[in-house]
mmCIF file of C-alpha atoms in Angstrom:
data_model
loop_
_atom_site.group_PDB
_atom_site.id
_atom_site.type_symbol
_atom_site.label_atom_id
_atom_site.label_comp_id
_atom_site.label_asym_id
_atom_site.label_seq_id
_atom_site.Cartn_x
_atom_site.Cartn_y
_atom_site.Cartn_z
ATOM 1 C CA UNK P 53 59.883 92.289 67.395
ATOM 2 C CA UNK P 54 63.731 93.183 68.170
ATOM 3 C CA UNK P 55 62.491 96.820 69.216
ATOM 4 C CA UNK P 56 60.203 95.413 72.115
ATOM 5 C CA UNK P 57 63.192 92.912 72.978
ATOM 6 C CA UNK P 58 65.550 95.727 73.121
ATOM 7 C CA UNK P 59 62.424 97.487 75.166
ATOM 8 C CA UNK P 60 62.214 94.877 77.569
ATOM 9 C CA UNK P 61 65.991 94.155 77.918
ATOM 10 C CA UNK P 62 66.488 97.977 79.019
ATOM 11 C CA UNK P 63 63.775 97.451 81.198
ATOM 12 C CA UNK P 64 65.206 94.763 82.719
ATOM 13 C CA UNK P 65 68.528 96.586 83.089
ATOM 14 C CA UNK P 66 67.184 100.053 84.762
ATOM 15 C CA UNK P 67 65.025 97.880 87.211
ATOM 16 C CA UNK P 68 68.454 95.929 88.337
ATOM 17 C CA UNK P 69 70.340 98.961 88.509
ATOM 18 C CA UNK P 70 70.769 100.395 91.661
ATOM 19 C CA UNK P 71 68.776 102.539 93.340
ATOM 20 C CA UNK P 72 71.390 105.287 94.130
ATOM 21 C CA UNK P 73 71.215 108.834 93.718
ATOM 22 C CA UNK P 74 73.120 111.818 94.172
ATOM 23 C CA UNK P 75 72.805 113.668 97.547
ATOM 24 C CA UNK P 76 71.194 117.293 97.259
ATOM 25 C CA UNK P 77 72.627 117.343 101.278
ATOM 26 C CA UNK P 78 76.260 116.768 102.309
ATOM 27 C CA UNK P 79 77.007 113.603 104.413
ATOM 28 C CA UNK P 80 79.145 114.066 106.972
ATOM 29 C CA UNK P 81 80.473 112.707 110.333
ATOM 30 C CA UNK P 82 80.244 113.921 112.946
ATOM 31 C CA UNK P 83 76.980 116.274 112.460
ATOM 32 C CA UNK P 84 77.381 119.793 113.299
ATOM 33 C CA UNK P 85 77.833 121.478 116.050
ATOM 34 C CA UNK P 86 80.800 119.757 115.948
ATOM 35 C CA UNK P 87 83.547 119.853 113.521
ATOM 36 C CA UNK P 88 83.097 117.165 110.358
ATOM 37 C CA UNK P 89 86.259 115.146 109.851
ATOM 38 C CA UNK P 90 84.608 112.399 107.251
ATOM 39 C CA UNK P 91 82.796 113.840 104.391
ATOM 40 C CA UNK P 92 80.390 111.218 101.872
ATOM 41 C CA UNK P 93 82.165 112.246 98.389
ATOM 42 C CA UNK P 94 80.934 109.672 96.118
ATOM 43 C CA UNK P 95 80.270 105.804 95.176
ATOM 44 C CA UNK P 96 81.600 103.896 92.585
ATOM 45 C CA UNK P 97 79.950 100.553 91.183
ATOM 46 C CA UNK P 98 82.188 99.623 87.957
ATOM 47 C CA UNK P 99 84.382 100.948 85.239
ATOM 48 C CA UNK P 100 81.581 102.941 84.168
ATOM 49 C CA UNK P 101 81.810 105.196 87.168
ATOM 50 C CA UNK P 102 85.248 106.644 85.837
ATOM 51 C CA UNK P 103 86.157 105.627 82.300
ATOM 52 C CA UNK P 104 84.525 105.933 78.667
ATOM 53 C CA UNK P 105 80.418 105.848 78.952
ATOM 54 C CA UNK P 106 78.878 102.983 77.319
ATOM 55 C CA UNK P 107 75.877 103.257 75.454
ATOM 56 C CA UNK P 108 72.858 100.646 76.290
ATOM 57 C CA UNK P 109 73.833 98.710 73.490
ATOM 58 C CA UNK P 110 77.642 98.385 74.070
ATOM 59 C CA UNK P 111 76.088 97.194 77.737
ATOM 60 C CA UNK P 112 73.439 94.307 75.964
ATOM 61 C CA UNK P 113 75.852 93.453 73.372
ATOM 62 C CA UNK P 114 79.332 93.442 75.006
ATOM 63 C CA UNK P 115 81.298 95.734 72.814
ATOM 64 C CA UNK P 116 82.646 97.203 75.840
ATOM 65 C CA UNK P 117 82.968 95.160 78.767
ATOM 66 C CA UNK P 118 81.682 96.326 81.817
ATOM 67 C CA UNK P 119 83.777 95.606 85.034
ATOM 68 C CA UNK P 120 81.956 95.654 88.028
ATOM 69 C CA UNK P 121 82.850 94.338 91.499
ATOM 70 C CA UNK P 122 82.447 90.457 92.874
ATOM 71 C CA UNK P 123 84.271 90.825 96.130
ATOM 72 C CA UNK P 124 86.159 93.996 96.699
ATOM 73 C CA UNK P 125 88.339 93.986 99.608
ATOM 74 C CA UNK P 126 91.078 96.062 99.887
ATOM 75 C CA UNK P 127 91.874 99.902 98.908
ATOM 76 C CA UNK P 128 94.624 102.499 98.687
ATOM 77 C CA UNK P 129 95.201 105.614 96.745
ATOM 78 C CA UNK P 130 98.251 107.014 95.260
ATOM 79 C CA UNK P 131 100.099 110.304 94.594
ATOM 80 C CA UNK P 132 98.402 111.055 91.929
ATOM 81 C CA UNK P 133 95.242 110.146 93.251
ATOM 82 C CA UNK P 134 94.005 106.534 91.593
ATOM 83 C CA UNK P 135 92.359 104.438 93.175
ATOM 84 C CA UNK P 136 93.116 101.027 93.568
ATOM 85 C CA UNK P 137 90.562 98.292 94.714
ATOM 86 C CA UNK P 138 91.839 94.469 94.941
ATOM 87 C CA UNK P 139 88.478 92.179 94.139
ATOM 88 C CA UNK P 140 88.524 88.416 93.360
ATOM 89 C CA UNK P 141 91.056 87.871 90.526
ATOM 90 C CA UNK P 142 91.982 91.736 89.385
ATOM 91 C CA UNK P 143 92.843 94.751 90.886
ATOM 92 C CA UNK P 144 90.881 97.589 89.481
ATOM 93 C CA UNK P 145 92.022 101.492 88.762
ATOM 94 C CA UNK P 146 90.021 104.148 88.932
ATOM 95 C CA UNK P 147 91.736 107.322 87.608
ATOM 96 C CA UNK P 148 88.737 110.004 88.225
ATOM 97 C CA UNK P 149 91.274 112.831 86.797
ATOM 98 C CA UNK P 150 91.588 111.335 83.490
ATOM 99 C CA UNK P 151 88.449 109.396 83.554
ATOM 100 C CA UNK P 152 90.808 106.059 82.891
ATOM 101 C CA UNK P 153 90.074 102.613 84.164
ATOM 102 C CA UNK P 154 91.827 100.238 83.669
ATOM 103 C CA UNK P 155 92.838 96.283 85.565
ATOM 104 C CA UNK P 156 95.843 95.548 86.981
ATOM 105 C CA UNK P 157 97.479 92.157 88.067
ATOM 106 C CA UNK P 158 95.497 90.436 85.463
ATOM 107 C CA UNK P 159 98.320 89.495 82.998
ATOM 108 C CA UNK P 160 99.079 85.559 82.866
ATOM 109 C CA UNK P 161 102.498 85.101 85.196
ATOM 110 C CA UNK P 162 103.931 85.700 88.380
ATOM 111 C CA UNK P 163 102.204 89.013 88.619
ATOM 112 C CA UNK P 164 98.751 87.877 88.244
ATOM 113 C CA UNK P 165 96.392 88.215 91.160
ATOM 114 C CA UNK P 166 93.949 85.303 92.380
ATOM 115 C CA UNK P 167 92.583 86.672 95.685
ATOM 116 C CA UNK P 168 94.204 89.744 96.567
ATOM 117 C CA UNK P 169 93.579 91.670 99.546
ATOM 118 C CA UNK P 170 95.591 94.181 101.517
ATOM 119 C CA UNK P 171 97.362 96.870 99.335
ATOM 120 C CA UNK P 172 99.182 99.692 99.370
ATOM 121 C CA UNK P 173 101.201 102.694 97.529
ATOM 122 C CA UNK P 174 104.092 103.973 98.133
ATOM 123 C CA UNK P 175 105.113 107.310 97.132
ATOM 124 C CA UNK P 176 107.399 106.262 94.150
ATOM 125 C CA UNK P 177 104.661 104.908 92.527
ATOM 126 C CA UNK P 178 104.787 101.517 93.858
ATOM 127 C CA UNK P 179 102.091 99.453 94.506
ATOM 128 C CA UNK P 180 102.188 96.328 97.031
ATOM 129 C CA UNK P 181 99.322 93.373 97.531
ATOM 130 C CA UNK P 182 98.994 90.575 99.326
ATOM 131 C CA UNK P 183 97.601 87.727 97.592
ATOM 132 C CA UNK P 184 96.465 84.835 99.864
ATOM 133 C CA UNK P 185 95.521 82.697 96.499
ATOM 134 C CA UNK P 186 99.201 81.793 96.214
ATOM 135 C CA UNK P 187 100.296 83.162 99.511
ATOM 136 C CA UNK P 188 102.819 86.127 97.529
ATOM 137 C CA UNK P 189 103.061 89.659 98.133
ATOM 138 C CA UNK P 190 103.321 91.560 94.942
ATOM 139 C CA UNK P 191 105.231 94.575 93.794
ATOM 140 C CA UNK P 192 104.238 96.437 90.943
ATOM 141 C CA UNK P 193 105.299 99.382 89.287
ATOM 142 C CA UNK P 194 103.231 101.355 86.374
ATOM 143 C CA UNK P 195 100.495 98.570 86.593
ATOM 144 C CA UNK P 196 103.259 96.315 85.457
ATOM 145 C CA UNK P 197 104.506 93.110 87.835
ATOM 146 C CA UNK P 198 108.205 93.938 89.053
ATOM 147 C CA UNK P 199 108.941 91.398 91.556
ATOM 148 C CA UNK P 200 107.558 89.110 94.591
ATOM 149 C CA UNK P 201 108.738 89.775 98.053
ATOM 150 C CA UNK P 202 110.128 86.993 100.601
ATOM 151 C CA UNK P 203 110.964 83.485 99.421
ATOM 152 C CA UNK P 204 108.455 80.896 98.267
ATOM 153 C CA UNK P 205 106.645 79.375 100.469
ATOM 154 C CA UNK P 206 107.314 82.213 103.178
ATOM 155 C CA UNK P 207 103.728 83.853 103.670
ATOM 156 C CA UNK P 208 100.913 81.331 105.237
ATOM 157 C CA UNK P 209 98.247 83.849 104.588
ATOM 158 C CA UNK P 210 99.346 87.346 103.800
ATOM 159 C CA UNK P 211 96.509 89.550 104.254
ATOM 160 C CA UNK P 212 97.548 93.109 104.508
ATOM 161 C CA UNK P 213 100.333 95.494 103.850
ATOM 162 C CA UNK P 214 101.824 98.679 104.989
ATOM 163 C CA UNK P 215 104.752 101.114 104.328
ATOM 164 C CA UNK P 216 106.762 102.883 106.105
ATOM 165 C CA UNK P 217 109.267 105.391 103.702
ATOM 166 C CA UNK P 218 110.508 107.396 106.841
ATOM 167 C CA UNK P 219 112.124 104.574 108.242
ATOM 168 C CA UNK P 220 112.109 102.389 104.826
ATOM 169 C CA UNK P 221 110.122 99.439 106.033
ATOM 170 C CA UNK P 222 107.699 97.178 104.806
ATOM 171 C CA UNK P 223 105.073 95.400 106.903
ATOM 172 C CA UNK P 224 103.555 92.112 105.778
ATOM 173 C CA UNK P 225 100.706 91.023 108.203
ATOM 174 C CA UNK P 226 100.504 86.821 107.921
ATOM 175 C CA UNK P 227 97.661 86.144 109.658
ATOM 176 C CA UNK P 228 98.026 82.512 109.787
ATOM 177 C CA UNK P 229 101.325 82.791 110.918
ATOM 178 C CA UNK P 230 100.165 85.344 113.475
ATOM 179 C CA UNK P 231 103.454 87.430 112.850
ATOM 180 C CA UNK P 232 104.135 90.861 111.074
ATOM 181 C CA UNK P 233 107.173 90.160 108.989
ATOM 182 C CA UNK P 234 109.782 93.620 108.423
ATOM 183 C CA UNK P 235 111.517 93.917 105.451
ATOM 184 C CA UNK P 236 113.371 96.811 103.248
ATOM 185 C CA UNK P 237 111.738 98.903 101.181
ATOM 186 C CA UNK P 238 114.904 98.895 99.185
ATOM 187 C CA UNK P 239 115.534 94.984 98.328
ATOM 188 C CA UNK P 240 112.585 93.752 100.133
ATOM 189 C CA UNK P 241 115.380 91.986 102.435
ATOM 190 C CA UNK P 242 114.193 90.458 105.580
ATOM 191 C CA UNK P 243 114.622 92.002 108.776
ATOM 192 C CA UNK P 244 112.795 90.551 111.532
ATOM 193 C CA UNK P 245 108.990 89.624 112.657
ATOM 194 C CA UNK P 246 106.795 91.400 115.427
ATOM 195 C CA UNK P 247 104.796 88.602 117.059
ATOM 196 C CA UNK P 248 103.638 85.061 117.598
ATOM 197 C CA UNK P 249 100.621 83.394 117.877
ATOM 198 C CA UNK P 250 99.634 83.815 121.720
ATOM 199 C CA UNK P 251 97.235 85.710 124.231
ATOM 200 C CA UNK P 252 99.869 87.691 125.823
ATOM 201 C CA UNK P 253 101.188 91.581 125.044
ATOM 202 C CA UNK P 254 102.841 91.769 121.890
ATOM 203 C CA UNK P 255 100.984 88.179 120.439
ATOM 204 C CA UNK P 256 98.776 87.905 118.101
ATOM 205 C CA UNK P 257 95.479 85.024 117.619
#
């Protein structure tokens, strides 16, 4: 009897998976003649894609939790190219080199994540995200919460982020605000904000 539930279980699972396979021809954009400049490399549905393999019973049985995405949003890849993929309550790290995953901005504090959605790396290995759950952008360094920038209570709805290490700026887009607040890279100090809500050049709705 626990054989043929196990059977049907698995059978359950494989017809739920999804229905993607490898490509036998590249993908890419645009199609010759002319010269590709976006190439289909791969797809990734959970931590499975990257990190340890789990057998079918680790799956059933949850010896191994299986992350997989609700909501994913944002992405951004750093130097040493992981991957980083804000989704509803986690930001999750796909190190294909290693085959690591691993969640960041999950730890109970200031640094965890409700609904995170623009983010970025910088070349020094930090990583920003804006959270509108509690309206913060976050700074983290080695998947480990370092600070918050701006004051409280200073983002409306902070959405996206951007960096710019030439000239040492960082760009918080606050949509509800409809403003793109500057501030230091070094200090995270406020400089000024591009914008204001409005129809004309240089506003933002």
């Amino acid at each position: 009897v626990r054989s043929l539930f196990l059977l049907s279980i698995l059978s359950l699972v494989i017809s739920c998976a999804p229905a993607y396979q490898k490509q036998a021809v590249e993908l890419v954009w645009p199609k010759p003649p002319d010269e590709p400049r976006i190439k289909f490399v791969d797809i990734f549905w959970s931590s499975l894609d990257v990190g340890k393999k789990t057998g079918v019973a680790e799956t059933l049985f949850g010896e191994e939790e299986v992350q997989g995405f609700i909501k994913p949003y944002g992405v951004t890849v750093d130097k040493q190219g992981r991957i980083y993929v804000t989704d509803i309550g986690k930001i999750m790290v796909f190190d294909r080199q290693n085959k690591v995953f691993s969640l960041m901005g999950t730890e109970p504090g200031n640094g965890q994540v409700r609904v995170p959605l623009g983010i970025t790396a910088a070349s020094d290995g930090r990583i920003f995200v804006a959270d509108v759950g509690p309206n913060k952008v976050n700074v983290y360094q080695s998947s480990k919460f370092v600070t918050s920038v701006g004051a409280e209570g200073e983002f409306a709805n902070p959405t996206s982020v951007a960096v710019d290490e030439r000239r040492g700026f960082l760009y918080v887009c606050d949509s509800k605000s409809h403003r793109i607040g500057v501030y230091t890279l070094a200090g995270y100090k406020f400089i000024k904000n591009i914008g204001k809500r409005g129809e004309a050049d240089g506003e933002f709705n």
